[in-house]
Amino acid sequence: MHVQFCGAAQEVTGSCHLVEVGKKKLLLDCGLIQGRRNDELRNSEEFPFDPASIDAVVLSHAHLDHSGRLPLLVKRGFNGPIFGQRATGDLGRILLDDAAYLLGKEATWENRKRQRQRKPPVEPLYSDDDARKAMRRFKRLDYHAPREILPGVTLTLHDAGHILGSSIVDLDLKADGKQRRLVFSGDLGHRDAPILRDFELLDSADLVLMEGTYGNRLHRPWNDTYEELRAVFTSADARRGNILIPAFAIGRTQNLLYLFSKYYDEWELDRWSIFLDSPMAIRATDVYAIHTDLYDKEAVQVWRPHDNDRLLPNLQYCPSSQHSQRLNTMKQGAIIIAGSGMCTGGRIKHHLKHHVWKDTTHVMIMGYQAHGTLGRAIVSGADEIRLWGETVKVAAKIHTVGGLSAHADADGLRTWYRAFQNKPPVALVHGEADTMRALAKTMHDEDGAKAKVPALGETIDLAHVGSSF
Ligand SMILES: [Zn+2]
Ligand SMILES: [Zn+2]
């Protein structure tokens, strides 16, 4: 009985852990490596196991850094079931569809270049057909409903409070006369976040795999963030300009719409027409609207989808590019929420081209912007940006609202860990090596935890966990 760290070991993305129980092999997550181009090239490498030998997968949540290599796993021979929470199935379908579309587009671009250079064409990592095949293997589970998914493996999901459907994976393992409880945190949410319930606490385990994304950071209080948002919306003049919001389609966008609904009067939102200009965000918002049983108590009160399924009286969806193009003529009074979140593609680039050069425009950046992205250039105060080969002046007011993270901070992670009454050994995953080493030290010194930061490929013997720590 053992667990091997096959991804997101000393890095954030590419979550993937292999659990072997007797003769059975179970994979926890199968995520894409995301980030710099050289890192992303690793996605096409061989898996460190034979995909056909895997008996089942458990998916902690739909984000691509956890789900994005599932179509490749299926393409390379995996033919077992994929278990996850119901909403993870719905969001997973949207995310994997989009990933396949983007991979296809990238390959087309690359092949045009290669043709000019007389090089043989490349194939995309996977197709939309592979993505659909993967999601057909998905088995929808509820939280708190134990299920024997393989002989000797009973799975229970608990709410992780990170995005809709996100789960803490709780495994009861039996083999060779031994029984072990392995708990994998998945990504843990930011407590008191809009819409979702807080992560659940578990009280015992033999080994914990815990994420450490923000293991050395503390978030600012929610109220400071709400105050910052209020200031932007009430100070902007709807009679003179527009507000552009590059959107992260899943999670962040729904949080923002929910806050719009909750603070509609305080933020004087009736002065604006609000446009959700992202097909993916629209689909995701529809999924959020279906799963109201997963909301926290306040969200059930605040965010009732209206009769016509609209969340706000002045919200309009722009499903097609014609809808989107019509916004180009709006000189004032529009709040435009459009993908992508880091302005690397999607419709936001068109809106930037039409409005970012005016000093009456506001741009609200709502999340982390990776190095080298257009979003990063904008938050760094660039005077001009490049759009489709054209130089465009940046005169708009840029606002950075950083407090809407979907991840627990160091306090949140340690609170979650301290609920385990038996102080189980903990392996930290899904974080930068330095961040997680700092977290491991704090947890050792202050929480009495045996914590380690396993290397890629490292194995822990579940029958003798103590010997690894
Ligand atoms: Zn996530
Ligand atoms: Zn993640």
Tab-separated table of C-alpha atoms and ligand atoms in Angstrom:
chain	number	residue	atom	x	y	z
A	1	MET	CA	0.000	0.000	0.000
A	2	HIS	CA	1.653	3.235	-1.034
A	3	VAL	CA	1.250	6.660	-2.570
A	4	GLN	CA	3.539	8.161	-5.192
A	5	PHE	CA	3.743	11.864	-6.039
A	6	CYS	CA	3.483	12.095	-9.837
A	7	GLY	CA	2.679	15.807	-10.184
A	8	ALA	CA	2.314	19.098	-8.268
A	9	ALA	CA	5.293	17.983	-6.181
A	10	GLN	CA	7.250	21.141	-5.301
A	11	GLU	CA	5.227	23.017	-7.908
A	12	VAL	CA	1.693	24.345	-8.104
A	13	THR	CA	0.187	22.790	-11.214
A	14	GLY	CA	-0.107	19.270	-12.661
A	15	SER	CA	-1.770	17.680	-9.617
A	16	CYS	CA	-1.428	13.868	-9.845
A	17	HIS	CA	-0.849	11.211	-7.168
A	18	LEU	CA	-0.822	7.458	-7.608
A	19	VAL	CA	-2.232	5.268	-4.825
A	20	GLU	CA	-1.568	1.523	-4.941
A	21	VAL	CA	-3.677	-0.733	-2.762
A	22	GLY	CA	-2.937	-4.437	-3.137
A	23	LYS	CA	-3.087	-5.006	-6.892
A	24	LYS	CA	-5.290	-1.969	-7.579
A	25	LYS	CA	-4.085	1.410	-8.836
A	26	LEU	CA	-5.961	4.603	-8.176
A	27	LEU	CA	-5.052	8.051	-9.458
A	28	LEU	CA	-5.878	11.216	-7.501
A	29	ASP	CA	-6.263	13.979	-10.121
A	30	CYS	CA	-4.612	14.102	-13.538
A	31	GLY	CA	-3.866	17.785	-14.044
A	32	LEU	CA	-2.210	19.922	-16.674
A	33	ILE	CA	1.095	21.581	-16.005
A	34	GLN	CA	0.457	25.280	-16.577
A	35	GLY	CA	2.802	28.233	-16.737
A	36	ARG	CA	5.883	28.853	-18.789
A	37	ARG	CA	6.080	27.276	-22.204
A	38	ASN	CA	8.920	24.929	-21.236
A	39	ASP	CA	6.888	23.607	-18.322
A	40	GLU	CA	3.835	23.106	-20.523
A	41	LEU	CA	5.862	21.012	-22.958
A	42	ARG	CA	6.101	18.399	-20.183
A	43	ASN	CA	2.364	17.691	-20.612
A	44	SER	CA	3.020	15.562	-23.687
A	45	GLU	CA	5.658	13.407	-21.946
A	46	GLU	CA	4.920	9.825	-20.910
A	47	PHE	CA	3.037	9.332	-17.666
A	48	PRO	CA	5.242	7.696	-14.985
A	49	PHE	CA	2.797	4.740	-15.050
A	50	ASP	CA	0.951	2.807	-17.737
A	51	PRO	CA	-2.420	4.571	-18.227
A	52	ALA	CA	-4.049	1.218	-19.070
A	53	SER	CA	-2.980	-0.152	-15.688
A	54	ILE	CA	-4.932	2.493	-13.725
A	55	ASP	CA	-8.193	1.088	-12.325
A	56	ALA	CA	-9.906	4.362	-11.397
A	57	VAL	CA	-9.382	8.103	-11.009
A	58	VAL	CA	-10.716	10.405	-8.290
A	59	LEU	CA	-10.975	14.037	-9.381
A	60	SER	CA	-10.839	16.556	-6.529
A	61	HIS	CA	-12.297	19.417	-8.624
A	62	ALA	CA	-12.687	20.677	-12.164
A	63	HIS	CA	-9.778	23.159	-12.482
A	64	LEU	CA	-7.452	22.184	-15.321
A	65	ASP	CA	-4.388	21.901	-13.107
A	66	HIS	CA	-6.273	18.905	-11.610
A	67	SER	CA	-8.320	17.606	-14.557
A	68	GLY	CA	-6.563	18.789	-17.720
A	69	ARG	CA	-4.616	15.629	-18.599
A	70	LEU	CA	-7.593	13.268	-18.194
A	71	PRO	CA	-8.352	13.275	-21.955
A	72	LEU	CA	-4.713	12.376	-22.599
A	73	LEU	CA	-4.906	9.578	-20.018
A	74	VAL	CA	-7.932	8.165	-21.860
A	75	LYS	CA	-6.271	8.657	-25.240
A	76	ARG	CA	-3.294	6.651	-23.982
A	77	GLY	CA	-5.299	3.691	-22.754
A	78	PHE	CA	-7.057	4.395	-19.445
A	79	ASN	CA	-10.524	2.893	-19.546
A	80	GLY	CA	-11.772	2.942	-15.963
A	81	PRO	CA	-14.209	5.202	-14.130
A	82	ILE	CA	-13.507	8.789	-12.986
A	83	PHE	CA	-15.176	9.714	-9.692
A	84	GLY	CA	-15.961	13.227	-8.508
A	85	GLN	CA	-18.653	15.447	-7.042
A	86	ARG	CA	-21.693	16.095	-9.306
A	87	ALA	CA	-20.856	19.747	-9.964
A	88	THR	CA	-17.282	18.750	-10.826
A	89	GLY	CA	-18.745	16.704	-13.675
A	90	ASP	CA	-20.652	19.714	-15.017
A	91	LEU	CA	-17.764	22.177	-14.707
A	92	GLY	CA	-15.236	19.591	-15.912
A	93	ARG	CA	-17.113	19.223	-19.174
A	94	ILE	CA	-16.898	23.000	-19.782
A	95	LEU	CA	-13.231	23.269	-18.856
A	96	LEU	CA	-12.040	20.250	-20.835
A	97	ASP	CA	-14.036	21.332	-23.906
A	98	ASP	CA	-12.343	24.703	-23.744
A	99	ALA	CA	-8.901	23.173	-23.144
A	100	ALA	CA	-9.306	20.921	-26.199
A	101	TYR	CA	-10.428	23.896	-28.281
A	102	LEU	CA	-7.400	25.972	-27.239
A	103	LEU	CA	-4.983	23.078	-27.796
A	104	GLY	CA	-6.437	22.587	-31.276
A	105	LYS	CA	-6.072	26.272	-32.064
A	106	GLU	CA	-2.482	26.326	-30.822
A	107	ALA	CA	-1.621	23.303	-32.986
A	108	THR	CA	-3.196	24.981	-36.049
A	109	TRP	CA	-1.042	28.082	-35.524
A	110	GLU	CA	2.054	26.008	-34.935
A	111	ASN	CA	1.395	23.942	-38.067
A	112	ARG	CA	1.016	27.020	-40.269
A	113	LYS	CA	4.450	28.076	-39.101
A	114	ARG	CA	5.856	24.576	-39.566
A	115	GLN	CA	4.448	24.342	-43.072
A	116	ARG	CA	6.320	27.521	-44.023
A	117	GLN	CA	9.471	25.979	-42.541
A	118	ARG	CA	8.907	22.630	-44.315
A	119	LYS	CA	8.625	20.841	-40.970
A	120	PRO	CA	6.225	17.955	-40.296
A	121	PRO	CA	2.980	18.978	-38.540
A	122	VAL	CA	2.353	18.468	-34.816
A	123	GLU	CA	-0.792	16.959	-33.281
A	124	PRO	CA	-2.629	18.726	-30.470
A	125	LEU	CA	-2.209	17.112	-27.025
A	126	TYR	CA	-5.803	15.900	-27.372
A	127	SER	CA	-8.969	16.644	-29.310
A	128	ASP	CA	-12.466	17.656	-28.232
A	129	ASP	CA	-13.452	14.071	-28.946
A	130	ASP	CA	-10.863	12.855	-26.406
A	131	ALA	CA	-12.253	15.379	-23.894
A	132	ARG	CA	-15.774	14.077	-24.431
A	133	LYS	CA	-14.613	10.476	-24.110
A	134	ALA	CA	-12.969	11.314	-20.790
A	135	MET	CA	-16.071	12.978	-19.379
A	136	ARG	CA	-18.207	9.990	-20.431
A	137	ARG	CA	-16.243	7.998	-17.840
A	138	PHE	CA	-17.282	10.420	-15.096
A	139	LYS	CA	-19.322	9.029	-12.164
A	140	ARG	CA	-21.191	11.689	-10.221
A	141	LEU	CA	-20.991	11.452	-6.440
A	142	ASP	CA	-22.504	13.451	-3.594
A	143	TYR	CA	-20.603	14.728	-0.590
A	144	HIS	CA	-20.718	12.447	2.492
A	145	ALA	CA	-21.821	9.334	0.590
A	146	PRO	CA	-19.150	6.642	1.100
A	147	ARG	CA	-18.727	4.388	-1.907
A	148	GLU	CA	-16.532	1.347	-2.481
A	149	ILE	CA	-14.960	2.354	-5.802
A	150	LEU	CA	-12.513	-0.558	-5.995
A	151	PRO	CA	-12.074	-3.675	-3.855
A	152	GLY	CA	-10.491	-2.391	-0.637
A	153	VAL	CA	-10.977	1.297	-1.516
A	154	THR	CA	-13.874	3.283	-0.031
A	155	LEU	CA	-14.149	6.912	-1.103
A	156	THR	CA	-15.958	9.732	0.705
A	157	LEU	CA	-15.965	13.308	-0.584
A	158	HIS	CA	-16.203	16.346	1.711
A	159	ASP	CA	-16.688	19.972	0.716
A	160	ALA	CA	-13.354	21.768	0.149
A	161	GLY	CA	-14.979	25.210	-0.326
A	162	HIS	CA	-12.693	26.140	-3.251
A	163	ILE	CA	-14.964	26.102	-6.333
A	164	LEU	CA	-18.362	24.525	-6.877
A	165	GLY	CA	-18.029	20.758	-6.380
A	166	SER	CA	-14.482	20.942	-5.010
A	167	SER	CA	-13.769	18.028	-2.720
A	168	ILE	CA	-11.542	16.788	0.038
A	169	VAL	CA	-10.818	13.166	-0.914
A	170	ASP	CA	-11.148	10.795	2.034
A	171	LEU	CA	-9.977	7.230	1.296
A	172	ASP	CA	-10.419	4.203	3.494
A	173	LEU	CA	-7.897	1.636	2.214
A	174	LYS	CA	-7.692	-2.065	3.047
A	175	ALA	CA	-5.022	-4.504	1.823
A	176	ASP	CA	-2.891	-7.309	3.250
A	177	GLY	CA	-4.805	-7.264	6.547
A	178	LYS	CA	-4.028	-3.562	7.053
A	179	GLN	CA	-6.372	-0.570	7.054
A	180	ARG	CA	-5.297	3.029	6.442
A	181	ARG	CA	-7.073	6.360	6.070
A	182	LEU	CA	-5.544	8.647	3.449
A	183	VAL	CA	-6.904	12.200	3.172
A	184	PHE	CA	-6.102	14.438	0.194
A	185	SER	CA	-7.139	18.063	0.666
A	186	GLY	CA	-7.502	18.891	-3.040
A	187	ASP	CA	-7.466	22.707	-3.210
A	188	LEU	CA	-8.828	24.226	0.000
A	189	GLY	CA	-11.012	27.311	-0.218
A	190	HIS	CA	-10.718	30.757	1.310
A	191	ARG	CA	-13.045	30.821	4.319
A	192	ASP	CA	-16.051	33.180	4.194
A	193	ALA	CA	-15.750	33.388	0.417
A	194	PRO	CA	-18.956	34.306	-1.408
A	195	ILE	CA	-21.432	31.564	-2.373
A	196	LEU	CA	-19.603	28.457	-1.177
A	197	ARG	CA	-19.585	26.799	2.205
A	198	ASP	CA	-16.290	26.750	4.105
A	199	PHE	CA	-14.051	23.706	3.863
A	200	GLU	CA	-15.008	20.826	6.118
A	201	LEU	CA	-12.858	19.590	8.980
A	202	LEU	CA	-11.862	15.941	9.404
A	203	ASP	CA	-10.663	14.513	12.693
A	204	SER	CA	-8.364	11.604	11.867
A	205	ALA	CA	-6.073	10.223	9.175
A	206	ASP	CA	-2.968	8.071	8.829
A	207	LEU	CA	-1.511	10.335	6.157
A	208	VAL	CA	-2.625	13.729	4.863
A	209	LEU	CA	-1.723	15.216	1.468
A	210	MET	CA	-2.337	18.932	1.810
A	211	GLU	CA	-2.071	21.752	-0.715
A	212	GLY	CA	0.249	24.621	0.155
A	213	THR	CA	-0.328	27.240	-2.567
A	214	TYR	CA	-0.444	30.185	-0.134
A	215	GLY	CA	1.418	28.457	2.673
A	216	ASN	CA	3.481	31.557	3.487
A	217	ARG	CA	0.833	34.235	3.006
A	218	LEU	CA	-2.107	35.757	4.834
A	219	HIS	CA	-5.087	37.167	2.961
A	220	ARG	CA	-6.484	40.567	3.800
A	221	PRO	CA	-9.933	40.666	5.417
A	222	TRP	CA	-12.888	40.275	3.039
A	223	ASN	CA	-14.357	43.615	4.103
A	224	ASP	CA	-11.267	45.467	2.884
A	225	THR	CA	-11.730	43.888	-0.536
A	226	TYR	CA	-15.436	44.739	-0.627
A	227	GLU	CA	-14.620	48.327	0.319
A	228	GLU	CA	-12.086	48.485	-2.500
A	229	LEU	CA	-14.668	47.229	-4.990
A	230	ARG	CA	-17.260	49.701	-3.719
A	231	ALA	CA	-14.800	52.538	-4.207
A	232	VAL	CA	-14.172	51.569	-7.837
A	233	PHE	CA	-17.834	51.223	-8.776
A	234	THR	CA	-19.078	54.337	-6.997
A	235	SER	CA	-16.234	56.580	-8.192
A	236	ALA	CA	-16.474	55.589	-11.863
A	237	ASP	CA	-18.748	57.843	-13.868
A	238	ALA	CA	-21.266	55.778	-15.832
A	239	ARG	CA	-22.127	58.810	-17.992
A	240	ARG	CA	-18.586	59.090	-19.278
A	241	GLY	CA	-16.961	55.691	-19.605
A	242	ASN	CA	-17.008	51.921	-19.263
A	243	ILE	CA	-15.541	49.447	-16.799
A	244	LEU	CA	-13.705	46.450	-18.259
A	245	ILE	CA	-13.189	43.361	-16.134
A	246	PRO	CA	-10.963	40.577	-17.515
A	247	ALA	CA	-12.700	37.523	-16.104
A	248	PHE	CA	-11.635	34.157	-14.812
A	249	ALA	CA	-14.635	32.233	-16.124
A	250	ILE	CA	-15.131	29.762	-13.324
A	251	GLY	CA	-15.427	30.821	-9.712
A	252	ARG	CA	-14.179	34.404	-9.772
A	253	THR	CA	-16.874	35.556	-12.220
A	254	GLN	CA	-19.693	33.958	-10.232
A	255	ASN	CA	-18.312	35.478	-7.017
A	256	LEU	CA	-18.356	38.887	-8.634
A	257	LEU	CA	-21.927	38.490	-9.937
A	258	TYR	CA	-22.991	37.330	-6.501
A	259	LEU	CA	-21.375	40.395	-4.899
A	260	PHE	CA	-23.103	42.587	-7.496
A	261	SER	CA	-26.386	41.093	-6.398
A	262	LYS	CA	-25.614	41.493	-2.693
A	263	TYR	CA	-24.255	45.060	-2.873
A	264	TYR	CA	-26.405	46.256	-5.751
A	265	ASP	CA	-27.595	49.403	-3.968
A	266	GLU	CA	-24.434	50.164	-2.003
A	267	TRP	CA	-22.263	49.990	-5.120
A	268	GLU	CA	-24.834	52.029	-7.116
A	269	LEU	CA	-24.926	49.394	-9.825
A	270	ASP	CA	-28.271	50.512	-11.210
A	271	ARG	CA	-26.345	53.195	-13.146
A	272	TRP	CA	-24.720	50.552	-15.311
A	273	SER	CA	-25.595	47.920	-17.878
A	274	ILE	CA	-23.682	44.776	-16.988
A	275	PHE	CA	-22.555	42.399	-19.737
A	276	LEU	CA	-21.229	38.906	-19.228
A	277	ASP	CA	-19.304	38.550	-22.472
A	278	SER	CA	-17.815	35.063	-22.208
A	279	PRO	CA	-19.510	31.883	-23.427
A	280	MET	CA	-17.516	29.829	-20.930
A	281	ALA	CA	-18.422	32.083	-17.993
A	282	ILE	CA	-22.087	31.978	-19.064
A	283	ARG	CA	-22.060	28.174	-19.105
A	284	ALA	CA	-20.303	28.070	-15.737
A	285	THR	CA	-22.787	30.550	-14.239
A	286	ASP	CA	-25.604	28.288	-15.416
A	287	VAL	CA	-23.935	25.366	-13.629
A	288	TYR	CA	-23.674	27.460	-10.453
A	289	ALA	CA	-27.384	28.259	-10.795
A	290	ILE	CA	-28.297	24.550	-10.927
A	291	HIS	CA	-26.408	23.497	-7.815
A	292	THR	CA	-27.987	25.838	-5.265
A	293	ASP	CA	-27.893	22.952	-2.752
A	294	LEU	CA	-24.122	23.514	-2.521
A	295	TYR	CA	-24.387	27.200	-1.497
A	296	ASP	CA	-23.809	28.501	1.997
A	297	LYS	CA	-26.777	29.833	3.995
A	298	GLU	CA	-26.318	33.439	2.952
A	299	ALA	CA	-26.028	32.673	-0.748
A	300	VAL	CA	-29.272	30.727	-0.654
A	301	GLN	CA	-30.915	33.967	0.534
A	302	VAL	CA	-29.047	36.455	-1.652
A	303	TRP	CA	-28.512	34.752	-4.947
A	304	ARG	CA	-31.792	33.304	-6.064
A	305	PRO	CA	-31.693	32.973	-9.790
A	306	HIS	CA	-34.528	35.240	-10.962
A	307	ASP	CA	-37.457	33.833	-12.900
A	308	ASN	CA	-35.642	34.295	-16.175
A	309	ASP	CA	-32.462	32.802	-14.709
A	310	ARG	CA	-30.830	36.201	-14.616
A	311	LEU	CA	-29.130	37.150	-11.401
A	312	LEU	CA	-29.408	40.940	-11.721
A	313	PRO	CA	-32.006	43.161	-13.384
A	314	ASN	CA	-29.393	44.855	-15.600
A	315	LEU	CA	-27.275	41.840	-16.477
A	316	GLN	CA	-27.127	40.686	-20.079
A	317	TYR	CA	-25.419	37.620	-21.458
A	318	CYS	CA	-23.433	37.861	-24.695
A	319	PRO	CA	-23.251	34.293	-25.964
A	320	SER	CA	-22.279	35.076	-29.562
A	321	SER	CA	-19.512	37.181	-31.063
A	322	GLN	CA	-22.196	39.378	-32.723
A	323	HIS	CA	-23.502	40.251	-29.241
A	324	SER	CA	-19.959	40.999	-28.205
A	325	GLN	CA	-19.248	43.233	-31.207
A	326	ARG	CA	-22.339	45.315	-30.472
A	327	LEU	CA	-20.656	46.398	-27.230
A	328	ASN	CA	-17.954	48.138	-29.265
A	329	THR	CA	-20.291	51.041	-29.952
A	330	MET	CA	-21.146	51.603	-26.270
A	331	LYS	CA	-19.170	54.650	-25.181
A	332	GLN	CA	-20.381	54.746	-21.595
A	333	GLY	CA	-22.408	53.018	-18.905
A	334	ALA	CA	-21.224	49.448	-19.493
A	335	ILE	CA	-19.543	47.035	-17.137
A	336	ILE	CA	-18.063	44.402	-19.430
A	337	ILE	CA	-16.925	41.118	-17.930
A	338	ALA	CA	-14.998	39.194	-20.595
A	339	GLY	CA	-12.382	36.443	-20.788
A	340	SER	CA	-9.630	35.702	-20.458
A	341	GLY	CA	-8.598	36.548	-16.905
A	342	MET	CA	-4.991	37.352	-17.833
A	343	CYS	CA	-5.985	38.983	-21.168
A	344	THR	CA	-4.029	36.327	-23.072
A	345	GLY	CA	-6.930	35.684	-25.448
A	346	GLY	CA	-10.673	35.901	-25.789
A	347	ARG	CA	-12.977	38.867	-26.167
A	348	ILE	CA	-11.384	41.127	-23.552
A	349	LYS	CA	-8.633	41.956	-26.050
A	350	HIS	CA	-11.201	43.496	-28.421
A	351	HIS	CA	-12.697	45.562	-25.605
A	352	LEU	CA	-9.247	46.737	-24.555
A	353	LYS	CA	-8.569	47.820	-28.132
A	354	HIS	CA	-11.774	49.868	-28.207
A	355	HIS	CA	-11.520	51.431	-24.757
A	356	VAL	CA	-8.152	51.159	-23.029
A	357	TRP	CA	-6.767	54.288	-24.758
A	358	LYS	CA	-9.477	56.513	-23.191
A	359	ASP	CA	-8.948	58.086	-19.772
A	360	THR	CA	-12.644	57.621	-18.944
A	361	THR	CA	-12.247	53.818	-19.011
A	362	HIS	CA	-11.612	51.750	-15.906
A	363	VAL	CA	-9.965	48.317	-16.025
A	364	MET	CA	-10.392	46.098	-13.004
A	365	ILE	CA	-7.856	43.284	-12.678
A	366	MET	CA	-9.165	40.626	-10.306
A	367	GLY	CA	-6.539	37.968	-9.922
A	368	TYR	CA	-2.986	36.825	-10.313
A	369	GLN	CA	-1.398	37.807	-13.639
A	370	ALA	CA	1.405	35.492	-14.761
A	371	HIS	CA	4.711	36.883	-16.060
A	372	GLY	CA	4.670	37.638	-19.747
A	373	THR	CA	0.881	38.005	-20.057
A	374	LEU	CA	-0.903	41.084	-21.379
A	375	GLY	CA	-2.677	41.367	-18.009
A	376	ARG	CA	0.690	41.528	-16.279
A	377	ALA	CA	1.800	44.384	-18.543
A	378	ILE	CA	-1.400	46.280	-17.702
A	379	VAL	CA	-1.097	45.879	-13.905
A	380	SER	CA	2.582	46.792	-14.096
A	381	GLY	CA	1.584	50.198	-15.452
A	382	ALA	CA	2.628	49.855	-19.108
A	383	ASP	CA	2.005	53.085	-21.082
A	384	GLU	CA	1.153	51.088	-24.166
A	385	ILE	CA	0.325	47.516	-25.059
A	386	ARG	CA	0.525	45.455	-28.244
A	387	LEU	CA	-2.724	44.098	-29.674
A	388	TRP	CA	-2.582	42.089	-32.915
A	389	GLY	CA	0.625	43.813	-33.920
A	390	GLU	CA	-0.747	47.280	-33.190
A	391	THR	CA	0.520	49.554	-30.417
A	392	VAL	CA	-2.298	50.879	-28.260
A	393	LYS	CA	-1.897	53.626	-25.648
A	394	VAL	CA	-3.040	52.809	-22.090
A	395	ALA	CA	-4.869	55.817	-20.649
A	396	ALA	CA	-7.520	53.917	-18.666
A	397	LYS	CA	-7.469	53.843	-14.872
A	398	ILE	CA	-6.184	50.454	-13.757
A	399	HIS	CA	-7.499	48.945	-10.504
A	400	THR	CA	-6.035	45.799	-8.988
A	401	VAL	CA	-8.341	43.978	-6.605
A	402	GLY	CA	-6.333	41.116	-5.174
A	403	GLY	CA	-8.414	39.790	-2.284
A	404	LEU	CA	-10.679	37.415	-4.188
A	405	SER	CA	-8.419	34.366	-4.027
A	406	ALA	CA	-10.120	30.967	-4.044
A	407	HIS	CA	-7.344	29.399	-1.935
A	408	ALA	CA	-6.899	29.168	1.819
A	409	ASP	CA	-4.043	31.227	3.246
A	410	ALA	CA	-1.483	29.930	5.758
A	411	ASP	CA	-3.902	30.346	8.677
A	412	GLY	CA	-6.657	28.570	6.786
A	413	LEU	CA	-4.414	25.627	5.880
A	414	ARG	CA	-3.157	25.238	9.434
A	415	THR	CA	-6.667	25.481	10.870
A	416	TRP	CA	-7.736	22.695	8.547
A	417	TYR	CA	-4.773	20.553	9.586
A	418	ARG	CA	-5.191	21.170	13.322
A	419	ALA	CA	-8.689	19.654	13.241
A	420	PHE	CA	-7.044	16.232	12.858
A	421	GLN	CA	-6.955	15.083	16.478
A	422	ASN	CA	-4.163	12.510	15.964
A	423	LYS	CA	-1.686	14.941	14.321
A	424	PRO	CA	-1.099	12.738	11.268
A	425	PRO	CA	2.034	13.107	9.153
A	426	VAL	CA	1.404	15.562	6.342
A	427	ALA	CA	2.910	15.693	2.837
A	428	LEU	CA	2.660	19.172	1.317
A	429	VAL	CA	1.869	19.392	-2.399
A	430	HIS	CA	0.598	21.993	-4.921
A	431	GLY	CA	2.885	24.889	-4.034
A	432	GLU	CA	6.277	26.405	-4.747
A	433	ALA	CA	9.033	24.488	-2.950
A	434	ASP	CA	10.141	27.486	-0.826
A	435	THR	CA	6.595	28.333	0.194
A	436	MET	CA	5.884	24.766	1.275
A	437	ARG	CA	9.165	24.380	3.145
A	438	ALA	CA	8.292	27.501	5.123
A	439	LEU	CA	4.826	26.088	5.827
A	440	ALA	CA	6.291	22.705	6.849
A	441	LYS	CA	8.574	24.436	9.326
A	442	THR	CA	5.776	26.514	10.844
A	443	MET	CA	3.553	23.460	11.130
A	444	HIS	CA	6.356	21.495	12.749
A	445	ASP	CA	7.297	24.242	15.218
A	446	GLU	CA	3.830	25.517	16.108
A	447	ASP	CA	1.364	22.740	15.334
A	448	GLY	CA	3.517	19.760	16.292
A	449	ALA	CA	3.111	18.271	12.813
A	450	LYS	CA	5.463	15.898	11.052
A	451	ALA	CA	5.467	17.646	7.691
A	452	LYS	CA	7.455	17.046	4.520
A	453	VAL	CA	7.610	18.362	0.991
A	454	PRO	CA	7.963	15.269	-1.203
A	455	ALA	CA	9.935	15.384	-4.431
A	456	LEU	CA	8.461	14.420	-7.796
A	457	GLY	CA	8.397	10.629	-8.026
A	458	GLU	CA	8.859	10.077	-4.285
A	459	THR	CA	6.860	7.277	-2.666
A	460	ILE	CA	5.427	6.907	0.850
A	461	ASP	CA	4.708	3.417	2.164
A	462	LEU	CA	1.258	3.613	3.746
A	463	ALA	CA	1.851	0.465	5.795
A	464	HIS	CA	4.793	2.202	7.534
A	465	VAL	CA	4.066	5.902	7.150
A	466	GLY	CA	6.278	6.830	10.100
A	467	SER	CA	9.404	5.596	8.338
A	468	SER	CA	9.016	8.289	5.651
A	469	PHE	CA	8.910	11.184	8.129
B	1	ZN	ZN	-8.268	24.709	-7.967
B	2	ZN	ZN	-5.072	23.657	-8.105
